[in-house]
Tab-separated table of N, CA and C in Angstrom:
chain	number	residue	atom	x	y	z
A	13	UNK	N	66.968	-86.820	22.556
A	13	UNK	CA	67.600	-86.731	21.384
A	13	UNK	C	68.798	-87.410	21.120
A	14	UNK	N	69.965	-87.061	22.354
A	14	UNK	CA	71.096	-88.022	22.692
A	14	UNK	C	70.991	-89.433	22.343
A	15	UNK	N	69.713	-89.643	23.219
A	15	UNK	CA	69.741	-91.241	23.473
A	15	UNK	C	68.868	-91.941	22.369
A	16	UNK	N	68.530	-91.324	21.774
A	16	UNK	CA	68.170	-92.126	20.017
A	16	UNK	C	69.410	-92.195	19.558
A	17	UNK	N	69.777	-91.400	19.988
A	17	UNK	CA	70.927	-90.764	18.439
A	17	UNK	C	71.753	-92.216	19.169
A	18	UNK	N	72.076	-92.427	20.012
A	18	UNK	CA	72.723	-93.599	20.770
A	18	UNK	C	72.474	-95.148	19.813
A	19	UNK	N	70.916	-95.342	20.167
A	19	UNK	CA	70.232	-96.221	19.376
A	19	UNK	C	70.305	-96.569	18.321
A	20	UNK	N	70.171	-95.425	17.663
A	20	UNK	CA	70.216	-95.365	15.796
A	20	UNK	C	71.626	-95.401	14.996
A	21	UNK	N	71.481	-95.503	13.885
A	21	UNK	CA	72.663	-95.613	13.283
A	21	UNK	C	73.287	-94.107	13.288
A	22	UNK	N	74.519	-93.727	13.454
A	22	UNK	CA	74.585	-92.207	13.621
A	22	UNK	C	74.630	-91.388	12.553
A	23	UNK	N	74.719	-91.750	10.933
A	23	UNK	CA	75.079	-90.836	10.208
A	23	UNK	C	73.385	-90.652	9.697
A	24	UNK	N	72.778	-91.302	10.136
A	24	UNK	CA	71.171	-90.895	9.480
A	24	UNK	C	69.897	-90.529	10.472
A	25	UNK	N	70.471	-90.437	11.391
A	25	UNK	CA	69.707	-89.959	13.414
A	25	UNK	C	69.123	-89.094	13.569
A	26	UNK	N	70.211	-88.142	13.262
A	26	UNK	CA	69.482	-87.114	13.288
A	26	UNK	C	68.279	-86.247	13.694
A	27	UNK	N	67.795	-86.142	12.208
A	27	UNK	CA	66.866	-85.899	11.301
A	27	UNK	C	65.692	-86.439	12.402
A	28	UNK	N	65.853	-87.659	12.566
A	28	UNK	CA	64.599	-88.772	12.885
A	28	UNK	C	65.041	-88.678	14.334
A	29	UNK	N	65.863	-88.237	14.984
A	29	UNK	CA	65.767	-88.314	16.480
A	29	UNK	C	65.236	-86.980	16.799
A	30	UNK	N	65.088	-85.747	15.992
A	30	UNK	CA	64.552	-84.531	16.236
A	30	UNK	C	62.663	-84.821	16.196
A	31	UNK	N	62.241	-85.543	15.454
A	31	UNK	CA	60.800	-85.812	14.693
A	31	UNK	C	60.645	-86.559	16.028
A	32	UNK	N	61.388	-87.738	16.771
A	32	UNK	CA	60.893	-88.475	17.671
A	32	UNK	C	61.087	-87.535	19.090
A	33	UNK	N	61.858	-86.451	19.249
A	33	UNK	CA	61.827	-85.704	20.566
A	33	UNK	C	60.360	-84.841	19.968
A	34	UNK	N	59.893	-83.939	18.835
A	34	UNK	CA	58.716	-83.491	18.853
A	34	UNK	C	57.668	-83.948	18.965
A	35	UNK	N	57.486	-85.396	18.661
A	35	UNK	CA	56.385	-86.493	18.879
A	35	UNK	C	56.256	-86.787	20.648
A	36	UNK	N	56.851	-86.953	21.635
A	36	UNK	CA	57.347	-86.855	22.867
A	36	UNK	C	57.029	-85.820	22.998
A	37	UNK	N	57.028	-84.626	22.697
A	37	UNK	CA	56.669	-82.988	23.360
A	37	UNK	C	55.734	-82.735	23.100
A	38	UNK	N	54.387	-83.849	23.292
A	38	UNK	CA	53.680	-83.823	22.192
A	38	UNK	C	52.116	-82.614	23.169
A	39	UNK	N	52.922	-82.495	24.416
A	39	UNK	CA	51.215	-81.676	24.991
A	39	UNK	C	51.513	-80.079	25.104
A	40	UNK	N	52.569	-80.449	26.029
A	40	UNK	CA	53.112	-78.849	25.371
A	40	UNK	C	53.723	-78.014	24.542
A	41	UNK	N	54.563	-78.988	23.937
A	41	UNK	CA	55.261	-78.370	22.504
A	41	UNK	C	55.785	-77.467	23.263
A	42	UNK	N	56.645	-77.509	24.175
A	42	UNK	CA	57.392	-76.213	24.576
A	42	UNK	C	58.997	-76.330	24.335
A	43	UNK	N	59.631	-77.684	23.660
A	43	UNK	CA	60.390	-77.767	24.029
A	43	UNK	C	61.462	-78.595	24.401
A	44	UNK	N	60.398	-79.306	25.536
A	44	UNK	CA	60.969	-79.931	26.791
A	44	UNK	C	60.115	-80.878	27.061
A	45	UNK	N	60.554	-82.084	27.058
A	45	UNK	CA	59.724	-83.102	27.644
A	45	UNK	C	59.228	-83.457	29.092
A	46	UNK	N	57.933	-82.558	29.404
A	46	UNK	CA	57.108	-82.933	31.164
A	46	UNK	C	57.469	-84.253	30.964
A	47	UNK	N	57.732	-84.431	32.563
A	47	UNK	CA	56.922	-85.833	32.919
A	47	UNK	C	55.564	-86.227	32.601
A	48	UNK	N	54.826	-85.521	32.149
A	48	UNK	CA	53.570	-86.061	31.732
A	48	UNK	C	53.494	-86.840	30.611
A	49	UNK	N	54.469	-85.744	29.193
A	49	UNK	CA	54.442	-86.622	28.058
A	49	UNK	C	55.534	-87.510	27.976
A	50	UNK	N	56.107	-87.386	29.252
A	50	UNK	CA	57.533	-88.471	29.566
A	50	UNK	C	56.626	-90.166	29.010
A	51	UNK	N	55.590	-90.154	30.538
A	51	UNK	CA	55.039	-91.056	31.192
A	51	UNK	C	54.133	-91.369	29.642
A	52	UNK	N	53.518	-90.643	29.320
A	52	UNK	CA	52.452	-91.091	28.193
A	52	UNK	C	53.168	-91.608	27.028
A	53	UNK	N	54.181	-90.661	26.763
A	53	UNK	CA	55.210	-91.621	25.414
A	53	UNK	C	55.567	-93.458	26.176
A	54	UNK	N	55.911	-93.634	27.133
A	54	UNK	CA	55.862	-94.861	27.672
A	54	UNK	C	54.520	-95.954	27.658
A	55	UNK	N	53.569	-94.993	27.654
A	55	UNK	CA	52.241	-95.853	27.451
A	55	UNK	C	52.185	-96.569	26.459
A	56	UNK	N	52.552	-95.191	25.444
A	56	UNK	CA	52.203	-95.448	24.344
A	56	UNK	C	53.016	-96.360	23.808
A	57	UNK	N	53.972	-96.878	23.692
A	57	UNK	CA	54.680	-97.556	23.550
A	57	UNK	C	54.606	-98.615	23.957
A	58	UNK	N	53.803	-99.190	25.358
A	58	UNK	CA	53.608	-100.427	25.930
A	58	UNK	C	52.575	-101.198	25.268
A	59	UNK	N	52.426	-102.285	25.658
A	59	UNK	CA	51.240	-103.457	25.237
A	59	UNK	C	49.752	-103.009	26.146
A	60	UNK	N	50.121	-102.029	27.183
A	60	UNK	CA	48.593	-101.345	27.838
A	60	UNK	C	47.551	-100.739	26.926
A	61	UNK	N	48.449	-99.464	26.288
A	61	UNK	CA	47.576	-98.883	25.118
A	61	UNK	C	47.359	-99.373	23.723
A	62	UNK	N	45.692	-99.180	23.513
A	62	UNK	CA	44.966	-99.999	22.506
A	62	UNK	C	45.521	-99.207	20.788
A	63	UNK	N	45.342	-100.046	19.910
A	63	UNK	CA	45.699	-99.555	18.843
A	63	UNK	C	44.998	-98.187	18.135
A	64	UNK	N	43.661	-98.120	19.219
A	64	UNK	CA	43.396	-96.796	18.769
A	64	UNK	C	44.425	-95.518	19.601
A	65	UNK	N	44.434	-96.118	20.697
A	65	UNK	CA	45.308	-94.881	21.335
A	65	UNK	C	46.913	-94.339	20.932
A	66	UNK	N	47.368	-95.357	20.209
A	66	UNK	CA	48.263	-95.105	19.450
A	66	UNK	C	48.361	-94.770	18.437
A	67	UNK	N	47.752	-94.824	17.560
A	67	UNK	CA	47.121	-94.201	16.133
A	67	UNK	C	46.653	-92.768	16.534
A	68	UNK	N	45.993	-92.510	17.806
A	68	UNK	CA	45.503	-91.027	18.246
A	68	UNK	C	46.606	-90.149	18.475
A	69	UNK	N	47.925	-90.945	18.950
A	69	UNK	CA	48.675	-90.558	20.077
A	69	UNK	C	49.606	-90.346	18.416
A	70	UNK	N	49.856	-90.956	17.849
A	70	UNK	CA	51.091	-90.091	16.427
A	70	UNK	C	50.304	-89.539	15.318
A	71	UNK	N	48.596	-89.623	15.182
A	71	UNK	CA	48.373	-88.366	14.751
A	71	UNK	C	48.518	-86.864	15.057
A	72	UNK	N	48.054	-86.974	16.538
A	72	UNK	CA	48.852	-85.620	17.309
A	72	UNK	C	49.949	-85.210	16.884
A	73	UNK	N	51.058	-86.096	17.185
A	73	UNK	CA	52.433	-85.962	16.908
A	73	UNK	C	53.200	-85.386	15.382
A	74	UNK	N	51.476	-86.159	14.263
A	74	UNK	CA	52.290	-85.761	12.822
A	74	UNK	C	51.080	-84.282	12.673
A	75	UNK	N	50.445	-84.565	13.136
A	75	UNK	CA	49.671	-83.057	13.198
A	75	UNK	C	50.006	-81.757	13.747
A	76	UNK	N	51.503	-81.170	13.451
A	76	UNK	CA	52.524	-80.163	14.391
A	76	UNK	C	51.795	-79.105	14.618
A	77	UNK	N	50.654	-78.527	13.840
A	77	UNK	CA	50.298	-77.274	13.790
A	77	UNK	C	48.726	-77.299	14.772
A	78	UNK	N	48.914	-78.825	14.551
A	78	UNK	CA	47.081	-78.736	16.088
A	78	UNK	C	45.733	-78.634	14.573
A	79	UNK	N	45.722	-78.256	13.998
A	79	UNK	CA	44.614	-78.125	12.776
A	79	UNK	C	43.604	-79.475	12.836
A	80	UNK	N	44.113	-80.317	13.183
A	80	UNK	CA	43.123	-81.430	12.827
A	80	UNK	C	43.222	-82.445	11.690
A	81	UNK	N	44.286	-82.031	11.056
A	81	UNK	CA	44.661	-82.952	9.913
A	81	UNK	C	45.974	-82.637	9.379
A	82	UNK	N	46.672	-83.353	8.669
A	82	UNK	CA	47.854	-83.691	8.126
A	82	UNK	C	48.027	-83.295	6.823
A	83	UNK	N	48.840	-82.660	6.616
A	83	UNK	CA	48.915	-81.668	5.059
A	83	UNK	C	50.215	-81.858	4.577
A	84	UNK	N	50.408	-81.879	3.705
A	84	UNK	CA	51.227	-82.386	2.537
A	84	UNK	C	52.711	-81.863	3.069
A	85	UNK	N	52.845	-80.941	3.781
A	85	UNK	CA	54.531	-80.426	4.572
A	85	UNK	C	54.730	-81.481	5.541
A	86	UNK	N	53.515	-81.821	6.258
A	86	UNK	CA	53.481	-82.245	7.061
A	86	UNK	C	53.824	-84.035	7.811
A	87	UNK	N	53.079	-84.446	6.104
A	87	UNK	CA	53.231	-85.475	5.346
A	87	UNK	C	54.388	-85.687	4.932
A	88	UNK	N	55.045	-84.965	4.343
A	88	UNK	CA	56.395	-84.672	3.584
A	88	UNK	C	57.282	-84.693	4.752
A	89	UNK	N	57.251	-84.654	6.047
A	89	UNK	CA	58.349	-84.359	7.120
A	89	UNK	C	58.451	-85.510	7.617
A	90	UNK	N	57.249	-86.132	7.674
A	90	UNK	CA	56.878	-87.932	8.543
A	90	UNK	C	57.678	-88.839	7.307
A	91	UNK	N	57.190	-88.949	6.409
A	91	UNK	CA	58.431	-89.586	4.872
A	91	UNK	C	59.587	-89.449	5.166
A	92	UNK	N	59.985	-88.095	4.655
A	92	UNK	CA	61.453	-88.186	4.984
A	92	UNK	C	61.871	-88.231	5.945
A	93	UNK	N	62.276	-87.946	7.047
A	93	UNK	CA	62.349	-88.868	8.817
A	93	UNK	C	62.808	-90.339	8.906
A	94	UNK	N	61.277	-90.949	8.254
A	94	UNK	CA	61.490	-92.395	7.804
A	94	UNK	C	62.451	-92.519	6.649
A	95	UNK	N	62.508	-92.274	5.325
A	95	UNK	CA	63.158	-92.321	4.347
A	95	UNK	C	64.863	-92.316	4.837
A	96	UNK	N	64.830	-91.349	5.896
A	96	UNK	CA	66.821	-91.373	6.592
A	96	UNK	C	67.272	-92.220	7.602
A	97	UNK	N	65.504	-92.565	8.208
A	97	UNK	CA	66.065	-93.670	9.190
A	97	UNK	C	66.563	-95.402	8.683
A	98	UNK	N	65.679	-95.076	7.658
A	98	UNK	CA	66.038	-96.641	7.047
A	98	UNK	C	67.269	-96.481	5.433
A	99	UNK	N	67.544	-95.341	5.941
A	99	UNK	CA	68.895	-95.336	4.739
A	99	UNK	C	68.536	-95.217	2.782
A	100	UNK	N	67.218	-94.647	3.154
A	100	UNK	CA	66.512	-94.541	2.059
A	100	UNK	C	67.198	-93.008	1.142
A	101	UNK	N	67.332	-92.946	-0.440
A	101	UNK	CA	67.736	-91.724	-0.789
A	101	UNK	C	66.240	-90.696	-0.823
A	102	UNK	N	66.460	-90.089	-0.788
A	102	UNK	CA	65.062	-88.890	-1.377
A	102	UNK	C	65.185	-88.883	-2.250
């Protein structure tokens, strides 16, 4: 989270950085980024992964409760984080 806060605008980064952390903590969902989660995130952000793999990773990151669908609350959290990142008033 601290790393991403240094990359992004300080006044809008906290919520988005938390969202990114949760996306990276996608396998164990234990509040820590394990080495395999880190490698998966690096791979997904590289040109080596396919568009389908990227979409599946994003879907799993957005589907926080793991029920196989993105409900209104999960979608609302995604949109809110993106609005904050881009400085858009909710």
